[in-house]
CSV table of C-alpha atoms and ligand atoms in Angstrom, one decimal:
chain,number,residue,atom,x,y,z
A,1,VAL,CA,0.1,0.0,0.0
A,2,GLU,CA,1.4,3.6,-1.0
A,3,GLU,CA,2.5,5.9,1.9
A,4,ALA,CA,-0.1,8.5,1.2
A,5,VAL,CA,-3.0,5.8,1.1
A,6,ALA,CA,-1.7,4.2,4.3
A,7,GLU,CA,-1.6,7.7,5.9
A,8,ASP,CA,-5.4,8.5,4.6
A,9,MET,CA,-6.6,5.0,5.8
A,10,ALA,CA,-4.9,5.7,9.4
A,11,ARG,CA,-6.5,9.2,9.4
A,12,PHE,CA,-9.8,7.5,8.7
A,13,GLU,CA,-9.5,4.8,11.6
A,14,GLU,CA,-8.8,7.6,13.9
A,15,SER,CA,-11.4,9.8,13.1
A,16,PHE,CA,-14.2,7.2,13.1
A,17,SER,CA,-13.8,5.8,16.4
A,18,GLY,CA,-14.5,2.1,16.9
A,19,ILE,CA,-14.1,1.2,13.2
A,20,ASP,CA,-10.8,-0.7,13.7
A,21,GLN,CA,-12.6,-3.1,16.2
A,22,ARG,CA,-14.8,-4.2,13.4
A,23,TYR,CA,-12.9,-3.8,10.2
A,24,ARG,CA,-9.3,-4.0,9.0
A,25,LEU,CA,-8.6,-1.7,6.2
A,26,ILE,CA,-6.6,-3.3,3.4
A,27,ASN,CA,-6.6,-0.7,0.8
A,28,ARG,CA,-8.2,2.3,-0.9
A,29,ILE,CA,-10.0,1.3,-4.1
A,30,GLY,CA,-12.0,4.1,-5.1
A,31,GLU,CA,-12.0,8.0,-4.9
A,32,GLY,CA,-14.6,9.9,-6.5
A,33,THR,CA,-16.4,13.3,-6.2
A,34,PHE,CA,-18.9,12.2,-3.5
A,35,SER,CA,-16.9,9.1,-1.7
A,36,THR,CA,-13.8,7.3,-0.9
A,37,VAL,CA,-14.1,3.5,-0.9
A,38,TYR,CA,-11.8,1.2,1.0
A,39,LYS,CA,-11.3,-2.6,0.8
A,40,ALA,CA,-11.7,-4.1,4.4
A,41,GLU,CA,-11.6,-7.4,6.1
A,42,ASP,CA,-14.8,-7.8,8.2
A,43,LEU,CA,-13.3,-9.0,11.6
A,44,GLU,CA,-16.6,-9.9,13.2
A,45,TYR,CA,-18.0,-12.0,10.1
A,46,ASN,CA,-18.3,-15.6,11.0
A,47,ASP,CA,-20.2,-18.4,9.4
A,48,TYR,CA,-22.9,-18.4,12.1
A,49,ASP,CA,-23.9,-15.0,11.0
A,50,ASN,CA,-24.4,-16.1,7.5
A,51,ARG,CA,-27.9,-17.5,7.6
A,52,TRP,CA,-28.0,-17.7,4.0
A,53,ASP,CA,-25.3,-20.0,3.5
A,54,ILE,CA,-27.3,-23.4,3.7
A,55,ASP,CA,-24.2,-25.5,3.3
A,56,GLU,CA,-22.6,-24.1,6.5
A,57,ARG,CA,-25.9,-24.6,8.5
A,58,GLU,CA,-25.9,-28.1,7.4
A,59,SER,CA,-22.2,-28.9,8.4
A,60,ARG,CA,-23.0,-27.2,11.7
A,61,LYS,CA,-25.6,-29.6,12.5
A,62,TRP,CA,-23.5,-32.5,12.0
A,63,SER,CA,-20.2,-31.4,13.3
A,64,PRO,CA,-20.2,-30.0,17.0
A,65,ALA,CA,-16.5,-29.4,16.9
A,66,HIS,CA,-17.1,-27.1,13.9
A,67,ARG,CA,-19.8,-25.2,15.7
A,68,ARG,CA,-17.3,-23.8,18.0
A,69,ARG,CA,-14.7,-22.6,15.5
A,70,PRO,CA,-15.8,-20.0,13.1
A,71,SER,CA,-14.4,-20.0,9.6
A,72,ARG,CA,-11.0,-18.5,9.0
A,73,ARG,CA,-11.8,-17.6,5.6
A,74,PRO,CA,-11.5,-13.9,5.8
A,75,HIS,CA,-14.6,-11.9,4.4
A,76,TYR,CA,-14.0,-8.7,2.5
A,77,VAL,CA,-16.2,-5.7,2.4
A,78,ALA,CA,-16.1,-2.3,0.6
A,79,ILE,CA,-16.5,0.5,3.1
A,80,LYS,CA,-17.8,3.5,1.1
A,81,LYS,CA,-17.1,6.8,3.2
A,82,ILE,CA,-19.5,9.5,2.0
A,83,TYR,CA,-17.9,12.8,2.0
A,84,VAL,CA,-19.3,15.0,4.8
A,85,THR,CA,-19.8,17.8,2.2
A,86,SER,CA,-22.8,15.8,0.8
A,87,SER,CA,-26.0,16.9,2.0
A,88,PRO,CA,-27.7,14.7,4.6
A,89,ILE,CA,-30.6,14.4,2.2
A,90,ARG,CA,-28.4,13.1,-0.5
A,91,ILE,CA,-26.6,10.5,2.1
A,92,PHE,CA,-30.1,9.2,3.1
A,93,ASN,CA,-31.4,9.0,-0.3
A,94,GLU,CA,-28.5,6.7,-1.3
A,95,LEU,CA,-28.9,4.5,1.5
A,96,GLU,CA,-32.5,4.3,1.6
A,97,LEU,CA,-32.6,3.4,-2.3
A,98,LEU,CA,-29.8,0.6,-1.5
A,99,PHE,CA,-32.0,-0.7,1.2
A,100,ASP,CA,-35.1,-0.8,-0.9
A,101,LEU,CA,-32.8,-2.6,-3.5
A,102,ARG,CA,-31.3,-5.0,-1.2
A,103,TYR,CA,-32.9,-8.3,-2.7
A,104,SER,CA,-32.6,-7.0,-6.3
A,105,ASP,CA,-30.7,-9.1,-8.8
A,106,SER,CA,-27.1,-7.8,-9.8
A,107,VAL,CA,-27.3,-5.0,-7.6
A,108,CYS,CA,-24.7,-4.8,-4.8
A,109,PRO,CA,-26.6,-5.2,-1.4
A,110,LEU,CA,-26.1,-2.7,1.6
A,111,ILE,CA,-24.8,-4.7,4.7
A,112,THR,CA,-25.1,-1.9,7.0
A,113,ALA,CA,-24.3,1.6,7.6
A,114,PHE,CA,-22.6,3.7,10.4
A,115,ARG,CA,-22.5,7.2,11.5
A,116,HIS,CA,-19.9,8.8,13.6
A,117,MET,CA,-20.3,12.3,14.2
A,118,ASP,CA,-20.9,13.8,10.8
A,119,GLN,CA,-19.3,10.9,8.9
A,120,VAL,CA,-21.4,8.3,7.4
A,121,ILE,CA,-20.1,5.1,5.8
A,122,ALA,CA,-22.0,2.4,3.9
A,123,VAL,CA,-20.7,-1.2,3.9
A,124,LEU,CA,-21.0,-3.5,1.1
A,125,PRO,CA,-19.8,-6.9,0.2
A,126,TYR,CA,-16.5,-6.7,-1.6
A,127,PHE,CA,-17.1,-7.8,-5.2
A,128,GLN,CA,-14.1,-9.1,-7.2
A,129,HIS,CA,-14.1,-7.4,-10.7
A,130,GLN,CA,-11.8,-6.2,-13.3
A,131,ASP,CA,-11.3,-2.7,-14.4
A,132,PHE,CA,-13.1,-1.5,-17.6
A,133,ARG,CA,-9.9,-0.3,-19.2
A,134,ASP,CA,-8.2,-3.6,-19.0
A,135,TYR,CA,-10.8,-5.3,-21.1
A,136,TYR,CA,-12.7,-2.8,-23.4
A,137,ARG,CA,-10.1,-2.8,-26.2
A,138,ASP,CA,-10.6,-6.5,-27.0
A,139,MET,CA,-13.8,-7.6,-25.6
A,140,LYS,CA,-15.5,-10.0,-28.2
A,141,ILE,CA,-19.0,-9.7,-29.2
A,142,SER,CA,-20.0,-12.7,-27.3
A,143,GLU,CA,-18.5,-11.5,-24.3
A,144,MET,CA,-20.5,-8.3,-24.9
A,145,ARG,CA,-23.6,-10.1,-24.9
A,146,LEU,CA,-22.9,-11.5,-21.4
A,147,TYR,CA,-21.8,-8.1,-20.2
A,148,PHE,CA,-25.0,-6.5,-21.2
A,149,ARG,CA,-27.1,-9.5,-19.8
A,150,SER,CA,-25.8,-8.9,-16.6
A,151,LEU,CA,-26.3,-5.1,-16.7
A,152,PHE,CA,-29.8,-5.2,-17.9
A,153,THR,CA,-30.6,-7.9,-15.3
A,154,ALA,CA,-29.5,-5.1,-12.9
A,155,LEU,CA,-31.4,-2.3,-14.5
A,156,ARG,CA,-34.6,-4.4,-15.0
A,157,SER,CA,-34.7,-5.0,-11.1
A,158,VAL,CA,-33.9,-1.3,-10.4
A,159,HIS,CA,-36.5,0.1,-13.0
A,160,ALA,CA,-39.2,-2.3,-11.8
A,161,LYS,CA,-38.9,-0.4,-8.4
A,162,LYS,CA,-39.3,2.8,-10.4
A,163,ILE,CA,-35.8,3.9,-9.5
A,164,LEU,CA,-33.5,5.9,-12.0
A,165,HIS,CA,-29.9,5.1,-11.4
A,166,ARG,CA,-28.7,8.3,-13.4
A,167,ASP,CA,-25.0,7.3,-13.4
A,168,ILE,CA,-24.7,4.4,-15.5
A,169,LYS,CA,-21.3,4.0,-16.6
A,170,PRO,CA,-18.3,1.4,-16.5
A,171,THR,CA,-16.9,2.4,-13.2
A,172,ASN,CA,-20.4,2.1,-11.6
A,173,PHE,CA,-21.0,-1.5,-12.9
A,174,LEU,CA,-18.4,-3.9,-11.4
A,175,TYR,CA,-18.1,-6.7,-13.8
A,176,ASN,CA,-16.1,-10.1,-13.4
A,177,PRO,CA,-15.6,-11.3,-17.0
A,178,GLN,CA,-14.4,-14.8,-15.7
A,179,GLN,CA,-18.0,-15.3,-13.9
A,180,ALA,CA,-19.9,-13.3,-16.6
A,181,ARG,CA,-21.6,-11.4,-13.9
A,182,GLY,CA,-21.4,-7.8,-12.7
A,183,VAL,CA,-22.9,-5.8,-10.0
A,184,LEU,CA,-24.4,-2.2,-10.0
A,185,VAL,CA,-23.1,0.3,-7.5
A,186,ASP,CA,-23.2,4.0,-6.7
A,187,PHE,CA,-26.8,5.0,-6.0
A,188,GLY,CA,-25.5,8.3,-5.1
A,189,LEU,CA,-27.4,10.1,-7.6
A,190,ALA,CA,-30.3,7.8,-8.0
A,191,GLU,CA,-33.8,8.9,-7.6
A,192,ARG,CA,-37.4,7.6,-7.9
A,193,GLU,CA,-39.4,8.2,-10.9
A,194,GLY,CA,-41.5,11.1,-10.8
A,195,THR,CA,-39.3,13.4,-8.4
A,196,GLU,CA,-39.6,16.2,-11.2
A,197,TRP,CA,-40.9,19.5,-11.0
A,198,HIS,CA,-42.8,21.1,-14.1
A,199,PRO,CA,-44.4,19.3,-16.8
A,200,CYS,CA,-42.2,18.6,-19.9
A,201,ALA,CA,-43.5,19.0,-23.5
A,202,CYS,CA,-42.9,15.6,-24.1
A,203,THR,CA,-46.0,14.5,-22.3
A,204,LEU,CA,-48.1,17.1,-24.1
A,205,THR,CA,-50.0,16.5,-27.3
A,206,PRO,CA,-48.7,17.8,-30.5
A,207,GLU,CA,-51.1,20.8,-30.4
A,208,GLU,CA,-50.0,21.7,-27.0
A,209,ARG,CA,-46.5,21.7,-28.0
A,210,ARG,CA,-47.0,23.7,-30.9
A,211,HIS,CA,-48.8,26.3,-28.9
A,212,ARG,CA,-46.0,26.6,-26.5
A,213,ILE,CA,-43.5,27.0,-29.2
A,214,THR,CA,-45.4,29.7,-31.0
A,215,HIS,CA,-45.7,31.6,-27.8
A,216,SER,CA,-42.0,31.3,-26.8
A,217,VAL,CA,-39.9,34.3,-26.6
A,218,TYR,CA,-37.9,32.9,-29.5
A,219,ALA,CA,-41.0,32.8,-31.7
A,220,GLN,CA,-41.7,36.4,-30.6
A,221,THR,CA,-38.3,37.9,-31.5
A,222,GLN,CA,-38.2,35.9,-34.7
A,223,SER,CA,-41.5,37.6,-36.0
A,224,SER,CA,-40.5,41.1,-34.7
A,225,GLY,CA,-37.6,40.7,-37.1
A,226,ALA,CA,-35.0,40.5,-34.3
A,227,GLN,CA,-31.8,38.9,-35.3
A,228,ALA,CA,-32.1,35.3,-35.6
A,229,SER,CA,-28.5,34.5,-34.9
A,230,SER,CA,-28.4,36.1,-31.5
A,231,TYR,CA,-29.9,34.8,-28.1
A,232,PRO,CA,-33.0,36.6,-27.1
A,233,LYS,CA,-32.4,39.8,-25.0
A,234,ASN,CA,-34.4,40.2,-21.9
A,235,ASP,CA,-35.6,36.6,-22.0
A,236,THR,CA,-38.5,36.7,-19.5
A,237,ARG,CA,-39.1,32.8,-19.8
A,238,SER,CA,-38.3,31.0,-16.6
A,239,SER,CA,-35.2,29.3,-17.1
A,240,ARG,CA,-35.4,25.6,-17.6
A,241,ARG,CA,-34.3,23.7,-14.4
A,242,ALA,CA,-34.2,19.8,-14.4
A,243,ASN,CA,-32.1,17.3,-12.8
A,244,ARG,CA,-29.0,17.1,-14.9
A,245,ALA,CA,-27.0,14.6,-12.5
A,246,GLY,CA,-24.7,12.0,-14.3
A,247,THR,CA,-21.5,11.9,-15.9
A,248,ARG,CA,-20.5,13.9,-19.0
A,249,GLY,CA,-20.6,11.8,-22.0
A,250,PHE,CA,-23.4,9.2,-20.7
A,251,ARG,CA,-26.2,11.8,-20.8
A,252,ALA,CA,-29.2,11.0,-22.7
A,253,PRO,CA,-30.4,13.8,-25.1
A,254,GLU,CA,-33.4,14.5,-22.9
A,255,VAL,CA,-31.1,15.2,-19.9
A,256,LEU,CA,-28.9,17.6,-21.9
A,257,ILE,CA,-32.0,19.4,-23.1
A,258,LYS,CA,-33.3,19.4,-19.5
A,259,CYS,CA,-36.5,17.6,-19.9
A,260,THR,CA,-38.3,17.8,-16.7
A,261,GLN,CA,-40.1,14.3,-17.1
A,262,GLN,CA,-37.0,12.0,-17.1
A,263,ASN,CA,-37.6,8.3,-16.4
A,264,THR,CA,-35.8,5.2,-16.4
A,265,SER,CA,-34.9,5.2,-19.9
A,266,ILE,CA,-32.3,7.6,-19.4
A,267,ASP,CA,-30.2,4.7,-18.0
A,268,MET,CA,-30.6,2.5,-21.2
A,269,TRP,CA,-29.1,5.7,-23.2
A,270,SER,CA,-26.1,5.3,-21.0
A,271,ALA,CA,-25.9,1.7,-21.5
A,272,GLY,CA,-25.9,2.3,-25.1
A,273,VAL,CA,-22.9,4.7,-24.7
A,274,ILE,CA,-21.1,1.7,-23.1
A,275,LEU,CA,-21.8,-0.6,-25.9
A,276,LEU,CA,-20.7,2.2,-28.4
A,277,THR,CA,-17.5,2.5,-26.5
A,278,LEU,CA,-16.9,-1.3,-26.9
A,279,LEU,CA,-17.7,-1.4,-30.5
A,280,THR,CA,-15.6,1.6,-31.3
A,281,ARG,CA,-12.7,0.6,-28.9
A,282,ARG,CA,-12.6,4.4,-27.8
A,283,PHE,CA,-13.1,5.2,-24.1
A,284,PRO,CA,-14.2,7.6,-23.2
A,285,PHE,CA,-16.1,8.0,-26.5
A,286,PHE,CA,-17.6,11.5,-26.0
A,287,HIS,CA,-15.4,14.1,-24.7
A,288,SER,CA,-17.5,17.2,-24.2
A,289,GLN,CA,-16.9,19.8,-21.6
A,290,ASP,CA,-20.7,20.7,-21.0
A,291,ASP,CA,-24.1,19.9,-21.8
A,292,ILE,CA,-24.1,22.1,-25.1
A,293,ASP,CA,-20.9,20.3,-26.3
A,294,ALA,CA,-22.3,17.0,-25.5
A,295,LEU,CA,-25.4,17.7,-27.5
A,296,LEU,CA,-23.3,19.0,-30.3
A,297,GLU,CA,-21.5,15.5,-30.1
A,298,ILE,CA,-24.6,13.6,-30.5
A,299,THR,CA,-25.5,15.9,-33.3
A,300,THR,CA,-22.4,14.7,-35.2
A,301,LEU,CA,-23.6,11.2,-34.9
A,302,PHE,CA,-27.3,11.5,-35.6
A,303,GLY,CA,-27.4,14.7,-37.7
A,304,ARG,CA,-29.3,17.8,-37.4
A,305,LYS,CA,-32.7,16.7,-38.5
A,306,ARG,CA,-32.9,14.1,-35.5
A,307,MET,CA,-31.7,16.7,-33.1
A,308,LYS,CA,-34.3,19.2,-34.2
A,309,GLU,CA,-37.1,16.6,-33.9
A,310,THR,CA,-35.7,15.5,-30.5
A,311,SER,CA,-35.7,19.0,-29.1
A,312,LEU,CA,-39.2,19.7,-30.3
A,313,LEU,CA,-40.3,16.5,-28.4
A,314,HIS,CA,-39.3,18.5,-25.3
A,315,GLY,CA,-40.7,21.8,-26.3
A,316,GLN,CA,-37.3,23.2,-27.3
A,317,ILE,CA,-35.9,24.5,-30.5
A,318,PHE,CA,-32.5,23.5,-31.8
A,319,GLU,CA,-30.5,25.7,-34.0
A,320,THR,CA,-27.0,25.6,-35.1
A,321,ASN,CA,-24.9,27.5,-37.7
A,322,ILE,CA,-22.0,25.2,-37.6
A,323,PRO,CA,-21.7,23.9,-41.1
A,324,SER,CA,-19.9,20.8,-40.5
A,325,TYR,CA,-23.1,19.0,-39.2
A,326,SER,CA,-24.9,17.1,-41.8
A,327,ASP,CA,-28.6,16.7,-41.8
A,328,GLY,CA,-28.7,13.1,-41.7
A,329,GLY,CA,-25.6,12.4,-39.5
A,330,HIS,CA,-23.5,9.2,-39.9
A,331,SER,CA,-24.6,5.6,-39.6
A,332,LEU,CA,-23.2,3.8,-36.3
A,333,GLU,CA,-21.9,1.2,-38.9
A,334,ARG,CA,-19.6,3.9,-40.3
A,335,ILE,CA,-18.5,5.5,-37.0
A,336,ILE,CA,-17.6,2.0,-35.8
A,337,LEU,CA,-15.5,1.2,-39.0
A,338,TRP,CA,-13.7,4.7,-38.7
A,339,CYS,CA,-12.9,4.3,-35.3
A,340,THR,CA,-11.4,0.8,-35.7
A,341,GLY,CA,-9.4,1.9,-38.6
A,342,ARG,CA,-11.4,-0.3,-41.2
A,343,THR,CA,-12.5,2.6,-43.8
A,344,GLY,CA,-10.0,1.3,-46.4
A,345,ASP,CA,-8.6,3.4,-49.2
A,346,LYS,CA,-10.7,4.9,-51.9
A,347,ASN,CA,-9.9,2.4,-54.4
A,348,GLY,CA,-9.9,-0.6,-52.2
A,349,PRO,CA,-12.9,-2.9,-51.5
A,350,LYS,CA,-15.6,-1.2,-49.4
A,351,LYS,CA,-15.0,-2.7,-45.9
A,352,GLU,CA,-17.9,-4.0,-43.9
A,353,LEU,CA,-18.7,-5.0,-40.2
A,354,GLU,CA,-18.7,-8.7,-39.3
A,355,PRO,CA,-22.1,-10.3,-39.0
A,356,GLU,CA,-21.9,-10.3,-35.1
A,357,GLU,CA,-20.9,-6.8,-35.2
A,358,LYS,CA,-24.1,-5.9,-37.4
A,359,GLU,CA,-26.1,-7.5,-34.9
A,360,ALA,CA,-24.8,-5.6,-32.2
A,361,VAL,CA,-25.4,-2.4,-34.2
A,362,GLN,CA,-29.1,-3.3,-34.5
A,363,PHE,CA,-29.4,-3.5,-31.0
A,364,LEU,CA,-27.2,-0.3,-30.3
A,365,TYR,CA,-29.9,1.5,-32.3
A,366,ARG,CA,-32.4,0.6,-29.9
A,367,LEU,CA,-30.4,1.9,-26.9
A,368,LEU,CA,-29.2,5.1,-28.8
A,369,GLU,CA,-32.7,6.1,-29.6
A,370,CYS,CA,-33.3,9.8,-29.1
A,371,ASP,CA,-37.1,9.5,-28.3
A,372,PRO,CA,-37.2,8.3,-24.8
A,373,ALA,CA,-40.7,6.9,-25.6
A,374,LYS,CA,-39.1,4.8,-28.3
A,375,ARG,CA,-36.1,3.5,-26.5
A,376,ILE,CA,-35.9,-0.1,-25.7
A,377,THR,CA,-36.5,-0.9,-21.9
A,378,ALA,CA,-34.4,-3.2,-19.8
A,379,ASP,CA,-36.9,-5.8,-19.8
A,380,GLU,CA,-37.3,-5.8,-23.6
A,381,ALA,CA,-33.5,-5.6,-24.0
A,382,LEU,CA,-33.3,-9.0,-22.1
A,383,ARG,CA,-35.6,-10.5,-24.7
A,384,HIS,CA,-33.6,-8.8,-27.9
A,385,PRO,CA,-32.3,-11.3,-30.1
A,386,PHE,CA,-28.6,-10.0,-29.4
A,387,ILE,CA,-29.0,-10.6,-25.5
A,388,GLU,CA,-30.8,-13.8,-25.9
A,389,LYS,CA,-28.1,-15.2,-27.8
A,390,ALA,CA,-25.7,-14.8,-24.9
A,391,HIS,CA,-24.2,-18.1,-23.6
A,392,GLU,CA,-21.5,-18.9,-21.2
B,1,ADP,P1,-18.6,7.1,-6.0
B,1,ADP,O1,-20.0,7.6,-5.7
B,1,ADP,O2,-17.3,7.9,-5.3
B,1,ADP,O3,-18.4,7.1,-7.5
B,1,ADP,P2,-19.0,4.3,-5.8
B,1,ADP,O4,-20.1,3.7,-5.1
B,1,ADP,O5,-19.1,4.4,-7.2
B,1,ADP,O6,-18.6,5.8,-5.3
B,1,ADP,O7,-17.6,3.6,-5.8
B,1,ADP,C1,-16.4,3.9,-6.1
B,1,ADP,C2,-15.4,2.8,-6.6
B,1,ADP,O8,-15.1,1.9,-5.5
B,1,ADP,C3,-16.1,2.0,-7.8
B,1,ADP,O9,-15.9,2.2,-9.0
B,1,ADP,C4,-15.3,0.7,-7.5
B,1,ADP,O10,-14.1,0.7,-8.0
B,1,ADP,C5,-15.1,0.6,-6.0
B,1,ADP,N1,-16.3,-0.1,-5.3
B,1,ADP,C6,-17.3,0.3,-4.9
B,1,ADP,N2,-18.1,-0.6,-4.4
B,1,ADP,C7,-17.5,-1.8,-4.6
B,1,ADP,C8,-17.6,-3.1,-4.1
B,1,ADP,N3,-18.7,-3.4,-3.6
B,1,ADP,N4,-16.8,-3.9,-4.4
B,1,ADP,C9,-15.6,-3.7,-4.9
B,1,ADP,N5,-15.3,-2.3,-5.4
B,1,ADP,C10,-16.2,-1.4,-5.0
B,2,MG,MG1,-19.1,5.8,-8.8
């Protein structure tokens, strides 16, 4: 263990009185915006506590000697130290949702949580996994099927409880390629569906939507002959506020456009970005610095026409004077060929994706669907041919 990490662990043990009685810190395994995560051994764990382990119970019944001697096999946990700067509501929200999801398939369950003064820690079973950066460059299509079967199993159980994860990305899905199993972690930004504020235009009828647009300040400045290329001055509209949580590059268009009626389908878009990453072997795939940038990156892919349609769904108008965006965008097939250096030269034969990759692209289109209402759900995804064909 590095010296700085050892110091950090010592400081944590000192500040959280009693923790060293219960856990032996081994290493620091994660450091994010909202928390630090440590790997630790649970010193109080013994097999008597493990009421779910039927085999152990059986063996206890038959061997009285064994009863007195707890198993020596160490049990590892992940201790998530949530930064004290997080609001109590946010901390409570994360723990409450984890508790609610404790029996959910492929979701990392919460074992317990402690508070000492202003510090809260969550204790989770340690899940052995591999770093995404170690395998994204050479994952086979057959392995992608398994990866996504596991991810959508997790999302199906989360979404069944009407919970949006909001931060689906590789570091929040701990995957073990050997077992072809993963667990979803990090519910720090998750929320229940319907915690939004104002109604969004995507829930309006086409007439209502048209009414909203013709009465917007934009439309008024247009008809009064104001310069179309400038932002409206003295804009009296209330600025759009919506939950924009999540990680740049994984945000669905409706999140970027600040639709206020976001639902579980935002997680499916993010999963699509992971599949795009795997197929193109580019990580991260999107590099945007802010939401507008991110929207423009999506425009490069899907074209101006699709972005205009998508914006209209949410009662927004999308305009750009950047000439390099085409109306129709590019097919995902071409993007993947480009990114993997298979575009060939002008005179050479036209290169194509492998049949299995084409299948993956068909599926990818269902995930990276700009209209959230048409996007595939986790339940449907598990029944999609691309995932159904997964076998170990
Ligand atoms: P943050 O909110 O800071 O992103 P996470 O819950 O995503 O916190 O955890 C950060 C990192 O810690 C993860 O990306 C992962 O590497 C590691 N981690 C979290 N939970 C576990 C676990 N149960 N088992 C193993 N590693 C974990
Ligand atoms: Mg995280």
